[in-house]
Amino acid sequence: MKLRFWLLDVNYETKDATPELWMWGIDTKGNRVLIIDRNFKSYFYLVLEENTNPEKLIKEIQGRKNEFPLILKTEQVKKKYFGKPVNALKVTVQNPEVMSKYANILGKIEDVERCLEDDVRFSMRYLIDNDVSPCEWHEIEVEQAEDVVEALTDKVYLAKSFPERVEEVEVPKLRVLGFSLICYSERGMPKPDKDPVVIISVATNAGDEKQFVAENLKDKAVIADFVNFVRQFNPDIIVGFGTNRQDWPYLIQRAQKSGLKLHVDRVETEPHTSVYGHVSVTGRANIDLFDFTDELPEVKLKTLENVADYLDVMKLEKRTIIEDIEYASYWDDEEKRPRLLKYSKENAQCIMGITDALLDFAMQLSSLVSLPLDHVGTAAVGFRIEWYLTKKAHRIGELIPKRTQHPYIPYKGGIVLKPKKGLYENVAVLDFKAMYPSLMITYNISPDTYLSPKESDPPSGVNMAPKTKHRFSKEPAGFYKEILLSLIEERNKTKAQLEKLDPKSLEHRVLDARQKAVKVITNAAYGYAGWIGARWYVKPVAEAAADLGRHTIQETIEIAKEIGLEVVYGDTDSIFIKYEPDKAVKLAQKIDEKFGLEIKPDKIYVRILFTEAKKRYCGLLPNGELDIVGLEVIRGDWADVARKSQEKVLEILLKERSQKKAIQYVHQYIADLRAKKAPYKDLIIWKALTKPIEKYAVKAPHVEAAKMLKKEGWEISTGDKVGYVITSGTGRLYTRVKPFMFASYEDVDIEYYVTHQLVPAVARILNVFDVKEEELFPSKRTLDSFLS
DNA sequence: GCATGAAAAATACCC
DNA sequence: ACGGGTATTTTTCATGCG
């Protein structure tokens, strides 16, 4: 029978030395299905030296049958490697586990130049070769096979054909379950070897809200009830916030300690950590929403409550917030415990709300790059695009390069103009549309079109980057050109479709997510090319794109000046001009003629303020909003007193244009700060640890704070943000640091915040008007009048 | 020993 | 674990002074 299904997850098993690909999905009737495919075999390639006789080599390999009993087939194939035609042998094996071993031995044969694709994992091989994508519909020939395996699905099938993609936008109705833990510890961070899980809050998209609560600090029943609930609800997707790193490992350990099996899977297994550090729950997609918060750079401190607030899921003002350090005191106090329960319940609710906002994007990204839904979030950007490239490369016969070590050699990037400080009226930003992707398309810049200095020009001719002199063959169209063209085309099509749809419709949401995913991948191609960790790392590709970018923007500036436009600033792919619409149109036309690139007004500022510094400015938009770029307001590593006061000063200066009022405002703010009127929270400075504590060469404040946390039982790892305050005292700053939860308002050195946070931030702005720092401190009189 | 200033380390931003 | 360009703060280190 033919079955149409939407692919949720894949995993791979070996049964009787036969690899099996398990596809978990949902059919058109809403049945949960498991399809097992036993017909697919893995393989790798042996790329041959030139002038090698393939038949002879095939015979040799066949002759060594004893050595390689699991080789099923060895055949000659024509492939490409970085665009060059090569002869290769495709070696198909019975069991993927022997691939690397066989490849290693065979790779050493004299006539074999290199061995490729033995490092492609079985399940990914399956997705690539059959053009199967997670979160997409497929059709497949199957037969029922209920007895094969016990799974929490409606049906189990054996595949009788390979799946074929079916174009369909609609996503089936999925069952989603969100959960959040509260763990109890008397002191410091909870440790799974001793501290119990006291609350598990669960919410589902069917409207269930459940809480499993410990009695007498015993969590065996809590976990058992949770597992039962999961099995009974049988979700397709399990979501949480920070679950890959915290909740799952904790639950796994607690279950182990209680002798419980954490049977939340669709087969009799348990969650386990897998590729890219994600926790895999077989048969379901386990998603950690935290992994998608990179897409929200506006949220500086990525806590559940901040993300929920930003996405309008639950506003901070309406939330119950309890710091983790306080959990125990809330739990122990009969009167306060309900608030802890409420907090936990809200956590689960926020998780569901965030899922609503991010899941479409996650699914579109998964579908686009072909990484399973539960992997795609944990995979770094470089790996996401690499999977996309891998799939496309396979289609055009390009072999997938090995990941090899490359030395890091930096190259020149974009141009940044130095702004003249001051306030400007009516400034437009002219942006190149997708500059790097467009340049790569126009000049056919690609790993497979690059010509090394040794190679001579091909008959079709070459494109050459102006300064670096890197050459790229004009024909045939490179791998990147094809991919980028189709991505850009797809995005344009999707955006056109969006305009016809009701913004609230389901289809609109899906397509909008698609459009975003496509954009992310398009823009990542340039960076990927210059990443030394990339399989297709070809530095000249990135270098040439940057070179042409510089050339293009420089020419643009020249032409703009010829036309009579005043250029006040520019960064990489944009120029800021005193806006004259007619001239801007003329410029766009010339750019189109000369480079075949599109430049158009993006933002138009009523007024814009430049400091002397590059990459830091603030513009007033026609709708009255401030567009603040690079300044302390949008930096997460400044105390809120600095950020808030700077923002207000900018607002006064740009909207009301009153220097005097701005200075008065600063005076008042400082007076209030000295009177301890600022919330304690506004004094916390957050900084990320970018490496393990012991690797730091200097005694930095946030590292010292992290050490204190560690000493008190907190687990601190790379990437964590440390929140600290500066306390009174003398000597080096790092000696006066305390984690914010270990200090109180009385400990804080307010003068530090005045002179090292607030004043520098506002002075940076008022400096533009030649206001001196001394003028920013409240006069004695102001202080006196305040004190009296 | 200490003030001073330049260099290095560190972070987070822009595009 | 996608690129380079940039501003900024704090620590560290070299240097000159006395």
JSON list of C-alpha atoms in Angstrom, two decimals, chain A residues 64-192:
[
{"chain": "A", "resi": 64, "resn": "ARG", "atom": "CA", "xyz": [40.41, -9.48, -0.84]},
{"chain": "A", "resi": 65, "resn": "LYS", "atom": "CA", "xyz": [37.00, -10.80, 0.15]},
{"chain": "A", "resi": 66, "resn": "ASN", "atom": "CA", "xyz": [38.28, -12.35, 3.32]},
{"chain": "A", "resi": 67, "resn": "GLU", "atom": "CA", "xyz": [39.57, -9.03, 4.44]},
{"chain": "A", "resi": 68, "resn": "PHE", "atom": "CA", "xyz": [36.36, -7.17, 3.56]},
{"chain": "A", "resi": 69, "resn": "PRO", "atom": "CA", "xyz": [33.52, -9.67, 3.97]},
{"chain": "A", "resi": 70, "resn": "LEU", "atom": "CA", "xyz": [30.91, -6.94, 4.32]},
{"chain": "A", "resi": 71, "resn": "ILE", "atom": "CA", "xyz": [31.53, -5.23, 1.00]},
{"chain": "A", "resi": 72, "resn": "LEU", "atom": "CA", "xyz": [28.45, -5.79, -1.11]},
{"chain": "A", "resi": 73, "resn": "LYS", "atom": "CA", "xyz": [29.41, -4.00, -4.26]},
{"chain": "A", "resi": 74, "resn": "THR", "atom": "CA", "xyz": [32.26, -2.02, -5.76]},
{"chain": "A", "resi": 75, "resn": "GLU", "atom": "CA", "xyz": [31.46, 0.01, -8.84]},
{"chain": "A", "resi": 76, "resn": "GLN", "atom": "CA", "xyz": [33.08, 2.67, -10.93]},
{"chain": "A", "resi": 77, "resn": "VAL", "atom": "CA", "xyz": [31.49, 6.13, -10.83]},
{"chain": "A", "resi": 78, "resn": "LYS", "atom": "CA", "xyz": [32.23, 9.57, -12.25]},
{"chain": "A", "resi": 79, "resn": "LYS", "atom": "CA", "xyz": [32.10, 12.33, -9.67]},
{"chain": "A", "resi": 80, "resn": "LYS", "atom": "CA", "xyz": [33.37, 15.83, -9.09]},
{"chain": "A", "resi": 81, "resn": "TYR", "atom": "CA", "xyz": [35.63, 17.03, -6.32]},
{"chain": "A", "resi": 82, "resn": "PHE", "atom": "CA", "xyz": [35.82, 20.80, -5.91]},
{"chain": "A", "resi": 83, "resn": "GLY", "atom": "CA", "xyz": [34.50, 21.02, -9.44]},
{"chain": "A", "resi": 84, "resn": "LYS", "atom": "CA", "xyz": [37.12, 18.77, -11.02]},
{"chain": "A", "resi": 85, "resn": "PRO", "atom": "CA", "xyz": [35.96, 15.52, -12.64]},
{"chain": "A", "resi": 86, "resn": "VAL", "atom": "CA", "xyz": [37.34, 12.48, -10.87]},
{"chain": "A", "resi": 87, "resn": "ASN", "atom": "CA", "xyz": [37.11, 8.73, -11.24]},
{"chain": "A", "resi": 88, "resn": "ALA", "atom": "CA", "xyz": [35.94, 7.02, -8.11]},
{"chain": "A", "resi": 89, "resn": "LEU", "atom": "CA", "xyz": [34.87, 3.66, -6.82]},
{"chain": "A", "resi": 90, "resn": "LYS", "atom": "CA", "xyz": [31.66, 3.49, -4.86]},
{"chain": "A", "resi": 91, "resn": "VAL", "atom": "CA", "xyz": [32.03, 0.83, -2.20]},
{"chain": "A", "resi": 92, "resn": "THR", "atom": "CA", "xyz": [28.72, -0.36, -0.75]},
{"chain": "A", "resi": 93, "resn": "VAL", "atom": "CA", "xyz": [28.80, -2.17, 2.58]},
{"chain": "A", "resi": 94, "resn": "GLN", "atom": "CA", "xyz": [26.40, -4.38, 4.49]},
{"chain": "A", "resi": 95, "resn": "ASN", "atom": "CA", "xyz": [26.88, -2.66, 7.81]},
{"chain": "A", "resi": 96, "resn": "PRO", "atom": "CA", "xyz": [27.67, 1.05, 8.22]},
{"chain": "A", "resi": 97, "resn": "GLU", "atom": "CA", "xyz": [29.73, 0.33, 11.31]},
{"chain": "A", "resi": 98, "resn": "VAL", "atom": "CA", "xyz": [32.60, -1.10, 9.25]},
{"chain": "A", "resi": 99, "resn": "MET", "atom": "CA", "xyz": [32.78, 1.87, 6.92]},
{"chain": "A", "resi": 100, "resn": "SER", "atom": "CA", "xyz": [35.51, 3.85, 8.59]},
{"chain": "A", "resi": 101, "resn": "LYS", "atom": "CA", "xyz": [37.61, 0.73, 9.19]},
{"chain": "A", "resi": 102, "resn": "TYR", "atom": "CA", "xyz": [37.36, -0.43, 5.57]},
{"chain": "A", "resi": 103, "resn": "ALA", "atom": "CA", "xyz": [37.82, 3.08, 4.26]},
{"chain": "A", "resi": 104, "resn": "ASN", "atom": "CA", "xyz": [40.94, 3.47, 6.30]},
{"chain": "A", "resi": 105, "resn": "ILE", "atom": "CA", "xyz": [42.55, 0.36, 4.87]},
{"chain": "A", "resi": 106, "resn": "LEU", "atom": "CA", "xyz": [41.41, 0.90, 1.29]},
{"chain": "A", "resi": 107, "resn": "GLY", "atom": "CA", "xyz": [42.42, 4.53, 1.40]},
{"chain": "A", "resi": 108, "resn": "LYS", "atom": "CA", "xyz": [46.03, 3.43, 1.73]},
{"chain": "A", "resi": 109, "resn": "ILE", "atom": "CA", "xyz": [46.10, 1.57, -1.58]},
{"chain": "A", "resi": 110, "resn": "GLU", "atom": "CA", "xyz": [48.60, 3.22, -3.88]},
{"chain": "A", "resi": 111, "resn": "ASP", "atom": "CA", "xyz": [46.15, 4.12, -6.65]},
{"chain": "A", "resi": 112, "resn": "VAL", "atom": "CA", "xyz": [43.63, 5.60, -4.24]},
{"chain": "A", "resi": 113, "resn": "GLU", "atom": "CA", "xyz": [44.10, 9.32, -3.88]},
{"chain": "A", "resi": 114, "resn": "ARG", "atom": "CA", "xyz": [41.61, 9.78, -1.08]},
{"chain": "A", "resi": 115, "resn": "CYS", "atom": "CA", "xyz": [38.69, 8.21, 0.62]},
{"chain": "A", "resi": 116, "resn": "LEU", "atom": "CA", "xyz": [35.48, 10.19, 0.98]},
{"chain": "A", "resi": 117, "resn": "GLU", "atom": "CA", "xyz": [32.05, 10.13, 2.61]},
{"chain": "A", "resi": 118, "resn": "ASP", "atom": "CA", "xyz": [32.86, 7.30, 5.00]},
{"chain": "A", "resi": 119, "resn": "ASP", "atom": "CA", "xyz": [32.11, 9.89, 7.68]},
{"chain": "A", "resi": 120, "resn": "VAL", "atom": "CA", "xyz": [28.50, 10.44, 6.62]},
{"chain": "A", "resi": 121, "resn": "ARG", "atom": "CA", "xyz": [26.23, 8.88, 9.23]},
{"chain": "A", "resi": 122, "resn": "PHE", "atom": "CA", "xyz": [23.71, 6.29, 8.09]},
{"chain": "A", "resi": 123, "resn": "SER", "atom": "CA", "xyz": [20.55, 8.23, 8.85]},
{"chain": "A", "resi": 124, "resn": "MET", "atom": "CA", "xyz": [21.89, 11.35, 7.17]},
{"chain": "A", "resi": 125, "resn": "ARG", "atom": "CA", "xyz": [23.03, 9.28, 4.19]},
{"chain": "A", "resi": 126, "resn": "TYR", "atom": "CA", "xyz": [19.47, 8.07, 3.88]},
{"chain": "A", "resi": 127, "resn": "LEU", "atom": "CA", "xyz": [18.03, 11.58, 3.97]},
{"chain": "A", "resi": 128, "resn": "ILE", "atom": "CA", "xyz": [20.56, 12.87, 1.45]},
{"chain": "A", "resi": 129, "resn": "ASP", "atom": "CA", "xyz": [20.32, 10.06, -1.08]},
{"chain": "A", "resi": 130, "resn": "ASN", "atom": "CA", "xyz": [16.55, 9.80, -1.06]},
{"chain": "A", "resi": 131, "resn": "ASP", "atom": "CA", "xyz": [15.96, 13.54, -0.85]},
{"chain": "A", "resi": 132, "resn": "VAL", "atom": "CA", "xyz": [13.97, 13.02, 2.32]},
{"chain": "A", "resi": 133, "resn": "SER", "atom": "CA", "xyz": [13.47, 16.01, 4.61]},
{"chain": "A", "resi": 134, "resn": "PRO", "atom": "CA", "xyz": [12.27, 16.15, 8.19]},
{"chain": "A", "resi": 135, "resn": "CYS", "atom": "CA", "xyz": [9.09, 18.19, 8.67]},
{"chain": "A", "resi": 136, "resn": "GLU", "atom": "CA", "xyz": [7.96, 17.47, 5.11]},
{"chain": "A", "resi": 137, "resn": "TRP", "atom": "CA", "xyz": [5.43, 15.14, 3.51]},
{"chain": "A", "resi": 138, "resn": "HIS", "atom": "CA", "xyz": [6.51, 12.02, 1.64]},
{"chain": "A", "resi": 139, "resn": "GLU", "atom": "CA", "xyz": [4.94, 9.05, -0.07]},
{"chain": "A", "resi": 140, "resn": "ILE", "atom": "CA", "xyz": [6.19, 5.53, 0.33]},
{"chain": "A", "resi": 141, "resn": "GLU", "atom": "CA", "xyz": [5.19, 1.98, -0.52]},
{"chain": "A", "resi": 142, "resn": "VAL", "atom": "CA", "xyz": [4.77, 0.02, 2.70]},
{"chain": "A", "resi": 143, "resn": "GLU", "atom": "CA", "xyz": [3.34, -3.14, 4.21]},
{"chain": "A", "resi": 144, "resn": "GLN", "atom": "CA", "xyz": [1.97, -3.49, 7.71]},
{"chain": "A", "resi": 145, "resn": "ALA", "atom": "CA", "xyz": [4.29, -5.11, 10.21]},
{"chain": "A", "resi": 146, "resn": "GLU", "atom": "CA", "xyz": [2.81, -4.77, 13.66]},
{"chain": "A", "resi": 147, "resn": "ASP", "atom": "CA", "xyz": [4.82, -7.61, 15.11]},
{"chain": "A", "resi": 148, "resn": "VAL", "atom": "CA", "xyz": [8.20, -6.17, 14.20]},
{"chain": "A", "resi": 149, "resn": "VAL", "atom": "CA", "xyz": [8.53, -3.80, 17.08]},
{"chain": "A", "resi": 150, "resn": "GLU", "atom": "CA", "xyz": [6.57, -2.57, 20.08]},
{"chain": "A", "resi": 151, "resn": "ALA", "atom": "CA", "xyz": [6.14, 1.16, 19.65]},
{"chain": "A", "resi": 152, "resn": "LEU", "atom": "CA", "xyz": [3.81, 3.84, 20.94]},
{"chain": "A", "resi": 153, "resn": "THR", "atom": "CA", "xyz": [2.37, 4.48, 17.51]},
{"chain": "A", "resi": 154, "resn": "ASP", "atom": "CA", "xyz": [-0.85, 3.60, 15.77]},
{"chain": "A", "resi": 155, "resn": "LYS", "atom": "CA", "xyz": [0.91, 1.69, 13.02]},
{"chain": "A", "resi": 156, "resn": "VAL", "atom": "CA", "xyz": [4.21, 0.08, 12.22]},
{"chain": "A", "resi": 157, "resn": "TYR", "atom": "CA", "xyz": [5.20, -0.53, 8.61]},
{"chain": "A", "resi": 158, "resn": "LEU", "atom": "CA", "xyz": [8.03, -1.99, 6.63]},
{"chain": "A", "resi": 159, "resn": "ALA", "atom": "CA", "xyz": [9.16, 0.13, 3.70]},
{"chain": "A", "resi": 160, "resn": "LYS", "atom": "CA", "xyz": [8.82, -1.41, 0.27]},
{"chain": "A", "resi": 161, "resn": "SER", "atom": "CA", "xyz": [10.16, 1.58, -1.61]},
{"chain": "A", "resi": 162, "resn": "PHE", "atom": "CA", "xyz": [12.13, 4.68, -0.80]},
{"chain": "A", "resi": 163, "resn": "PRO", "atom": "CA", "xyz": [10.13, 7.75, 0.22]},
{"chain": "A", "resi": 164, "resn": "GLU", "atom": "CA", "xyz": [9.36, 10.45, -2.30]},
{"chain": "A", "resi": 165, "resn": "ARG", "atom": "CA", "xyz": [8.85, 14.07, -1.43]},
{"chain": "A", "resi": 166, "resn": "VAL", "atom": "CA", "xyz": [5.39, 15.55, -1.77]},
{"chain": "A", "resi": 167, "resn": "GLU", "atom": "CA", "xyz": [5.03, 19.31, -1.95]},
{"chain": "A", "resi": 168, "resn": "GLU", "atom": "CA", "xyz": [2.60, 20.37, 0.73]},
{"chain": "A", "resi": 169, "resn": "VAL", "atom": "CA", "xyz": [2.69, 23.40, 3.00]},
{"chain": "A", "resi": 170, "resn": "GLU", "atom": "CA", "xyz": [0.32, 22.20, 5.67]},
{"chain": "A", "resi": 171, "resn": "VAL", "atom": "CA", "xyz": [1.73, 20.79, 8.89]},
{"chain": "A", "resi": 172, "resn": "PRO", "atom": "CA", "xyz": [-0.26, 18.02, 10.55]},
{"chain": "A", "resi": 173, "resn": "LYS", "atom": "CA", "xyz": [-1.83, 18.61, 13.93]},
{"chain": "A", "resi": 174, "resn": "LEU", "atom": "CA", "xyz": [0.95, 17.72, 16.31]},
{"chain": "A", "resi": 175, "resn": "ARG", "atom": "CA", "xyz": [0.74, 16.90, 19.98]},
{"chain": "A", "resi": 176, "resn": "VAL", "atom": "CA", "xyz": [3.09, 19.12, 21.92]},
{"chain": "A", "resi": 177, "resn": "LEU", "atom": "CA", "xyz": [4.03, 18.75, 25.57]},
{"chain": "A", "resi": 178, "resn": "GLY", "atom": "CA", "xyz": [6.04, 21.29, 27.50]},
{"chain": "A", "resi": 179, "resn": "PHE", "atom": "CA", "xyz": [7.60, 20.74, 30.89]},
{"chain": "A", "resi": 180, "resn": "SER", "atom": "CA", "xyz": [9.67, 22.51, 33.48]},
{"chain": "A", "resi": 181, "resn": "LEU", "atom": "CA", "xyz": [11.36, 21.34, 36.68]},
{"chain": "A", "resi": 182, "resn": "ILE", "atom": "CA", "xyz": [11.90, 22.82, 40.09]},
{"chain": "A", "resi": 183, "resn": "CYS", "atom": "CA", "xyz": [14.70, 21.14, 41.99]},
{"chain": "A", "resi": 184, "resn": "TYR", "atom": "CA", "xyz": [15.26, 21.60, 45.67]},
{"chain": "A", "resi": 185, "resn": "SER", "atom": "CA", "xyz": [18.51, 22.22, 47.42]},
{"chain": "A", "resi": 186, "resn": "GLU", "atom": "CA", "xyz": [19.18, 23.74, 50.79]},
{"chain": "A", "resi": 187, "resn": "ARG", "atom": "CA", "xyz": [22.28, 25.49, 49.58]},
{"chain": "A", "resi": 188, "resn": "GLY", "atom": "CA", "xyz": [23.76, 26.31, 46.20]},
{"chain": "A", "resi": 189, "resn": "MET", "atom": "CA", "xyz": [22.77, 24.73, 42.98]},
{"chain": "A", "resi": 190, "resn": "PRO", "atom": "CA", "xyz": [20.76, 21.49, 43.17]},
{"chain": "A", "resi": 191, "resn": "LYS", "atom": "CA", "xyz": [22.83, 18.37, 42.58]},
{"chain": "A", "resi": 192, "resn": "PRO", "atom": "CA", "xyz": [21.08, 15.36, 41.10]}
]
